[in-house]
PDB file of N, CA and C in Angstrom:
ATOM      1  N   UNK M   4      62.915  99.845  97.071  1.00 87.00           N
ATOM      2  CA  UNK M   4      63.264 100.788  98.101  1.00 87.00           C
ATOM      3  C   UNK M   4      64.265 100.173  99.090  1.00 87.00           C
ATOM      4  N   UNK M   5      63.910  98.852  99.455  1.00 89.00           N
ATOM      5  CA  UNK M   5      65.146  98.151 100.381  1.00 89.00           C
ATOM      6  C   UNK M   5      66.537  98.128  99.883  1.00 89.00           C
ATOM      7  N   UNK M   6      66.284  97.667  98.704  1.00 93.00           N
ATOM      8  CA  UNK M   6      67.674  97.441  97.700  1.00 93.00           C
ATOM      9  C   UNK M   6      68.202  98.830  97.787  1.00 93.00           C
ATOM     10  N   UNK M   7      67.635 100.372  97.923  1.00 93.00           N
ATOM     11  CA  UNK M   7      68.278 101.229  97.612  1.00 93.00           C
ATOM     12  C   UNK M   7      68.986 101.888  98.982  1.00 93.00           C
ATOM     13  N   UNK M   8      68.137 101.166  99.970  1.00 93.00           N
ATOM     14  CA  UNK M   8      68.909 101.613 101.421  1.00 93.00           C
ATOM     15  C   UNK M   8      70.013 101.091 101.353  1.00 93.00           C
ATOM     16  N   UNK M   9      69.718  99.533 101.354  1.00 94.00           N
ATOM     17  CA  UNK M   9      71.098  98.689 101.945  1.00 94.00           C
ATOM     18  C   UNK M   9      72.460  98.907 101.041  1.00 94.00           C
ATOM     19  N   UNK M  10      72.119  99.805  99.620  1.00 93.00           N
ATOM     20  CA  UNK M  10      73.130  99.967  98.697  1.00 93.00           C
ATOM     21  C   UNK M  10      73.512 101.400  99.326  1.00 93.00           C
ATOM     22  N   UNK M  11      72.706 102.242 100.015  1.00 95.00           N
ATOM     23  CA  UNK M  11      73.487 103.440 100.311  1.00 95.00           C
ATOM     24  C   UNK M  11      74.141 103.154 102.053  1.00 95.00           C
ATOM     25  N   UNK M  12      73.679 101.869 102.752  1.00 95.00           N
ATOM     26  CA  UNK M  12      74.104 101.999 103.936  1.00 95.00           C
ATOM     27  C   UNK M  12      75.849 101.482 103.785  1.00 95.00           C
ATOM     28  N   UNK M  13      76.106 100.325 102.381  1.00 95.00           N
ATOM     29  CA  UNK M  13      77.130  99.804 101.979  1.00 95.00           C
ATOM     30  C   UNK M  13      78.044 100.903 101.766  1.00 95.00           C
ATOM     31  N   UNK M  14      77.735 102.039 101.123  1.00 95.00           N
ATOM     32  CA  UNK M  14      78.617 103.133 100.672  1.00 95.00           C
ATOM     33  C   UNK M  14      79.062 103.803 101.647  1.00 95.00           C
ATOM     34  N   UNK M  15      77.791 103.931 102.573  1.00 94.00           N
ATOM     35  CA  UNK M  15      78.436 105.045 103.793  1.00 94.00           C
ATOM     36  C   UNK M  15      79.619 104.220 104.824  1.00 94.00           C
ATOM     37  N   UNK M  16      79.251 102.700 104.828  1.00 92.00           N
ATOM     38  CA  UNK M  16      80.130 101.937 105.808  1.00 92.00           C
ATOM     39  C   UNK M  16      81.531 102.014 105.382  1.00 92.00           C
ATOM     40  N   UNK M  17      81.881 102.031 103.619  1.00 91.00           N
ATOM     41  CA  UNK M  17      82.860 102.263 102.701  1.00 91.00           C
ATOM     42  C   UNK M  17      83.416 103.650 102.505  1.00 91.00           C
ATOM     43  N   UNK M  18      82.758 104.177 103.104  1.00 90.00           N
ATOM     44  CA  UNK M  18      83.291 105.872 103.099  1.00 90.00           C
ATOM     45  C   UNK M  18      83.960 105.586 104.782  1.00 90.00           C
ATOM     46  N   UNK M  19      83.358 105.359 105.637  1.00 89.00           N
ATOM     47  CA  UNK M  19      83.081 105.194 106.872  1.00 89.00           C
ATOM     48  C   UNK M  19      84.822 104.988 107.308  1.00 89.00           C
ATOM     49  N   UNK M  20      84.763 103.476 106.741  1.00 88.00           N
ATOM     50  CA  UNK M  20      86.019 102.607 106.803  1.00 88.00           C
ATOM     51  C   UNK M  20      87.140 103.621 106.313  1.00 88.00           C
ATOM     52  N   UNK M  21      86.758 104.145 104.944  1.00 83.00           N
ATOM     53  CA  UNK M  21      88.275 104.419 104.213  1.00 83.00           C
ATOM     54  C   UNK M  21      88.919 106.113 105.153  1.00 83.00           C
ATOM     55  N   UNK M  22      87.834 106.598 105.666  1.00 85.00           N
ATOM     56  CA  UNK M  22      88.108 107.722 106.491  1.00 85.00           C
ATOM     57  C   UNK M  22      88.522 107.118 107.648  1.00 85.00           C
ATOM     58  N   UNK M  23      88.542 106.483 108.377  1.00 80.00           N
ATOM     59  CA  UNK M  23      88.887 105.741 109.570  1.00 80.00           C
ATOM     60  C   UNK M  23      90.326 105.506 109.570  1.00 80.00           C
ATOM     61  N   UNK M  24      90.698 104.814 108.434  1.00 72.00           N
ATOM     62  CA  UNK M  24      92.234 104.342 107.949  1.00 72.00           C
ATOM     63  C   UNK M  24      93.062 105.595 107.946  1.00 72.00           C
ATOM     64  N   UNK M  25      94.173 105.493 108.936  1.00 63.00           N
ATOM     65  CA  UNK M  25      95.055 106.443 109.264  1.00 63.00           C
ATOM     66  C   UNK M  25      96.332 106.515 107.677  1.00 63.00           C
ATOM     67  N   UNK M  26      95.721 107.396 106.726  1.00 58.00           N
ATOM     68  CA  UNK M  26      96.920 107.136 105.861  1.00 58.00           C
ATOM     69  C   UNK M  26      96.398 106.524 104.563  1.00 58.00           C
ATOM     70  N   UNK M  27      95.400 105.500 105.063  1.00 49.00           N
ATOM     71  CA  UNK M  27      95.051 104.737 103.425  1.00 49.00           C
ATOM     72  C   UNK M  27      96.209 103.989 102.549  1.00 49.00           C
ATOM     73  N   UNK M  28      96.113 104.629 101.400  1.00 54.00           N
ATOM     74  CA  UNK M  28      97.078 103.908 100.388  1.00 54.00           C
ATOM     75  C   UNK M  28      98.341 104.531 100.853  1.00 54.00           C
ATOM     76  N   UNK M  29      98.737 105.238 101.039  1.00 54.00           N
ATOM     77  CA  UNK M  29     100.142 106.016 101.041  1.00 54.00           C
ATOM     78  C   UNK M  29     101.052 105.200 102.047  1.00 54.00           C
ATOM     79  N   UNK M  30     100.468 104.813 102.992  1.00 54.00           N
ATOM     80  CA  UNK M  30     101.355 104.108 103.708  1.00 54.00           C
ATOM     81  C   UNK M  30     101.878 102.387 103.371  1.00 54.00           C
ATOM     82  N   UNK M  31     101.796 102.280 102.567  1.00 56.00           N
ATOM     83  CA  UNK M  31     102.576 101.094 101.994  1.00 56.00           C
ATOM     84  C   UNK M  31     103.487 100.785 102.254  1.00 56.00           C
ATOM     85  N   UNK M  32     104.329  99.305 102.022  1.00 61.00           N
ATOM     86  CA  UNK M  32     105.743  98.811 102.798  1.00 61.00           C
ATOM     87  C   UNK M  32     106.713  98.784 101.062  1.00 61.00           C
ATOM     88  N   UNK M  33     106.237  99.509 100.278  1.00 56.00           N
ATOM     89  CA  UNK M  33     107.078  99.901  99.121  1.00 56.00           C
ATOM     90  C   UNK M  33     107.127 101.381  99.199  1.00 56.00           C
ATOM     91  N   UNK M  34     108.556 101.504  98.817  1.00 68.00           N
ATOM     92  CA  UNK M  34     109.544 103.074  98.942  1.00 68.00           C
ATOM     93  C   UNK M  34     108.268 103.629  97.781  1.00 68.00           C
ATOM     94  N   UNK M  35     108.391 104.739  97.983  1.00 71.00           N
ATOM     95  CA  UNK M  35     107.760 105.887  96.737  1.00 71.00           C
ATOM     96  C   UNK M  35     109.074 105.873  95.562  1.00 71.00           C
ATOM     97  N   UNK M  36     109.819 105.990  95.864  1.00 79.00           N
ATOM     98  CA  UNK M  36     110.858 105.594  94.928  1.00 79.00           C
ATOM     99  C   UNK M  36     111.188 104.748  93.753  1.00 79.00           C
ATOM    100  N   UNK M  37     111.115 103.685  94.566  1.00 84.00           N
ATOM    101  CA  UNK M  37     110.772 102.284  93.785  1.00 84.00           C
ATOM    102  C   UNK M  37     109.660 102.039  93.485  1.00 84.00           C
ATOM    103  N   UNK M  38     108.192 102.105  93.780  1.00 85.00           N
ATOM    104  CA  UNK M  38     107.031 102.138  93.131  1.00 85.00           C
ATOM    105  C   UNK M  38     107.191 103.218  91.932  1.00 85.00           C
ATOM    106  N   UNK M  39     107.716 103.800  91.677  1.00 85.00           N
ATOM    107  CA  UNK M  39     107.958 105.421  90.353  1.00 85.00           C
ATOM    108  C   UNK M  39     108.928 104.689  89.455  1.00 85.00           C
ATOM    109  N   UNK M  40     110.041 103.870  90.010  1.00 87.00           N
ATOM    110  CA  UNK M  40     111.079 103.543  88.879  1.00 87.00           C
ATOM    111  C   UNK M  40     110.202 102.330  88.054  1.00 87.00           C
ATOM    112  N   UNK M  41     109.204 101.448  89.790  1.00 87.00           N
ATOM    113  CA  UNK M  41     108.831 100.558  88.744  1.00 87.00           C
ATOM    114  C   UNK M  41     107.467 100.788  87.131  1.00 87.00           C
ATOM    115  N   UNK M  42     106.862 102.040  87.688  1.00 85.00           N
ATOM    116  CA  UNK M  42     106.472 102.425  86.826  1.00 85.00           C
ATOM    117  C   UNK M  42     106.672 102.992  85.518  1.00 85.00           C
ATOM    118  N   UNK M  43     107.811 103.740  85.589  1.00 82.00           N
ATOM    119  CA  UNK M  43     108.981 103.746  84.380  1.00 82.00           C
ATOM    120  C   UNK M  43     109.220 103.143  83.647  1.00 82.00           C
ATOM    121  N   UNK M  44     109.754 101.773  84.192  1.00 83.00           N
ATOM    122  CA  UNK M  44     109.961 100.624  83.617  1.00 83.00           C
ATOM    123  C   UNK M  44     108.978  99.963  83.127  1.00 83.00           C
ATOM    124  N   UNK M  45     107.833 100.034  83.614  1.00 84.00           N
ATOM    125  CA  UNK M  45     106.319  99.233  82.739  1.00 84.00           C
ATOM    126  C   UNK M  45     106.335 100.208  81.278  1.00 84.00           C
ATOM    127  N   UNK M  46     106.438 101.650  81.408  1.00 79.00           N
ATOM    128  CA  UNK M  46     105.979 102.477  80.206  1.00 79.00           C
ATOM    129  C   UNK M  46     107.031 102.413  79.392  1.00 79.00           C
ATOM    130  N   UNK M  47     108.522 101.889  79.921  1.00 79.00           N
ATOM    131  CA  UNK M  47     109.494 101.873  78.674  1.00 79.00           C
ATOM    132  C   UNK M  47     109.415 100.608  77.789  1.00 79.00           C
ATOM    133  N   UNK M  48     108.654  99.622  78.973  1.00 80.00           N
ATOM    134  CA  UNK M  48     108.542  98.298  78.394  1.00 80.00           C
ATOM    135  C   UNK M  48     107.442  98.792  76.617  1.00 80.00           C
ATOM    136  N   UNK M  49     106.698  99.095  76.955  1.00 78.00           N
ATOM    137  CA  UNK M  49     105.382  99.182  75.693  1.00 78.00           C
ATOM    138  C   UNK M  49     105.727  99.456  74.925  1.00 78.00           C
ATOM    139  N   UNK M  50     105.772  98.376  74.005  1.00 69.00           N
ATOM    140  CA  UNK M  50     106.193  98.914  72.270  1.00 69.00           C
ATOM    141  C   UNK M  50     105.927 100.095  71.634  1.00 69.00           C
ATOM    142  N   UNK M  51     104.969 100.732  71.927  1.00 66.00           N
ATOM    143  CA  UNK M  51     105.116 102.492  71.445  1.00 66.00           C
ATOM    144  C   UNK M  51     105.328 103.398  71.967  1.00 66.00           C
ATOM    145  N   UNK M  52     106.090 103.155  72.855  1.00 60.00           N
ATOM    146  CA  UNK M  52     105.956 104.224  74.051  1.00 60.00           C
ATOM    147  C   UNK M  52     106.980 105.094  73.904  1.00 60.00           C
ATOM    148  N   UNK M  53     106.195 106.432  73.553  1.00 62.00           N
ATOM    149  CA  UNK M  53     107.761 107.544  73.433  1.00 62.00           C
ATOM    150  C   UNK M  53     107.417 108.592  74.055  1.00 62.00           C
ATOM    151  N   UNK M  54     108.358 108.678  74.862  1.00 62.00           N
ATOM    152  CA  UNK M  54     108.079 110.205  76.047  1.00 62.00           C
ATOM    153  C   UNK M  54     108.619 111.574  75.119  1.00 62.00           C
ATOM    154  N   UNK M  55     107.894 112.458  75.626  1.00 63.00           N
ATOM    155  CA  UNK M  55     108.392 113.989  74.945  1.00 63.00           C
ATOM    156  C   UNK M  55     109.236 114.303  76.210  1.00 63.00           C
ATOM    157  N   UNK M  56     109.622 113.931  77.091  1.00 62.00           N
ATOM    158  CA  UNK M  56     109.973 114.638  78.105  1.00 62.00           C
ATOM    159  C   UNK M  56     111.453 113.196  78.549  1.00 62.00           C
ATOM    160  N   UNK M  57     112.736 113.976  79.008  1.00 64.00           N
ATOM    161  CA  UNK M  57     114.006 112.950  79.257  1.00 64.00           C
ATOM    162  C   UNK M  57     113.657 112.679  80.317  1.00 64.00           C
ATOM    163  N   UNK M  58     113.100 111.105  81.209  1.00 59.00           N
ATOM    164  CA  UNK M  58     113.335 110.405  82.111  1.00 59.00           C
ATOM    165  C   UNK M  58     114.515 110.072  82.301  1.00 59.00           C
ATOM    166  N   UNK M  59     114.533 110.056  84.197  1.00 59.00           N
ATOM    167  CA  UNK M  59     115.646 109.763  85.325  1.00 59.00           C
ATOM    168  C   UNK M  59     116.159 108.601  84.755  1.00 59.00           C
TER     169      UNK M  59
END
């Protein structure tokens, strides 16, 4: 029963926190831009990788 408090008081402090954070992930010091090209570039890297659709 202890173990199951202190595991739900951990979650709520973790909900707690991530609602607190003005923004969260989105506000990062990488462009949206460049995080997208660099992702591009990981999926063109993979030896099987074939898009149905013409990338930028």
């Amino acid at each position: 029963m202890a173990t199951a408090i202190i595991v739900l008081l951990a979650v709520a402090v973790a909900v707690a926190i991530s609602i607190a954070r003005p923004g969260g992930r989105v506000t990062s010091s990488v462009p949206v831009d460049r995080d997208r090209e660099r992702e591009l570039a990981e999926l063109r890297a993979l030896p099987g990788y074939h898009s149905d659709i013409r990338l930028p």
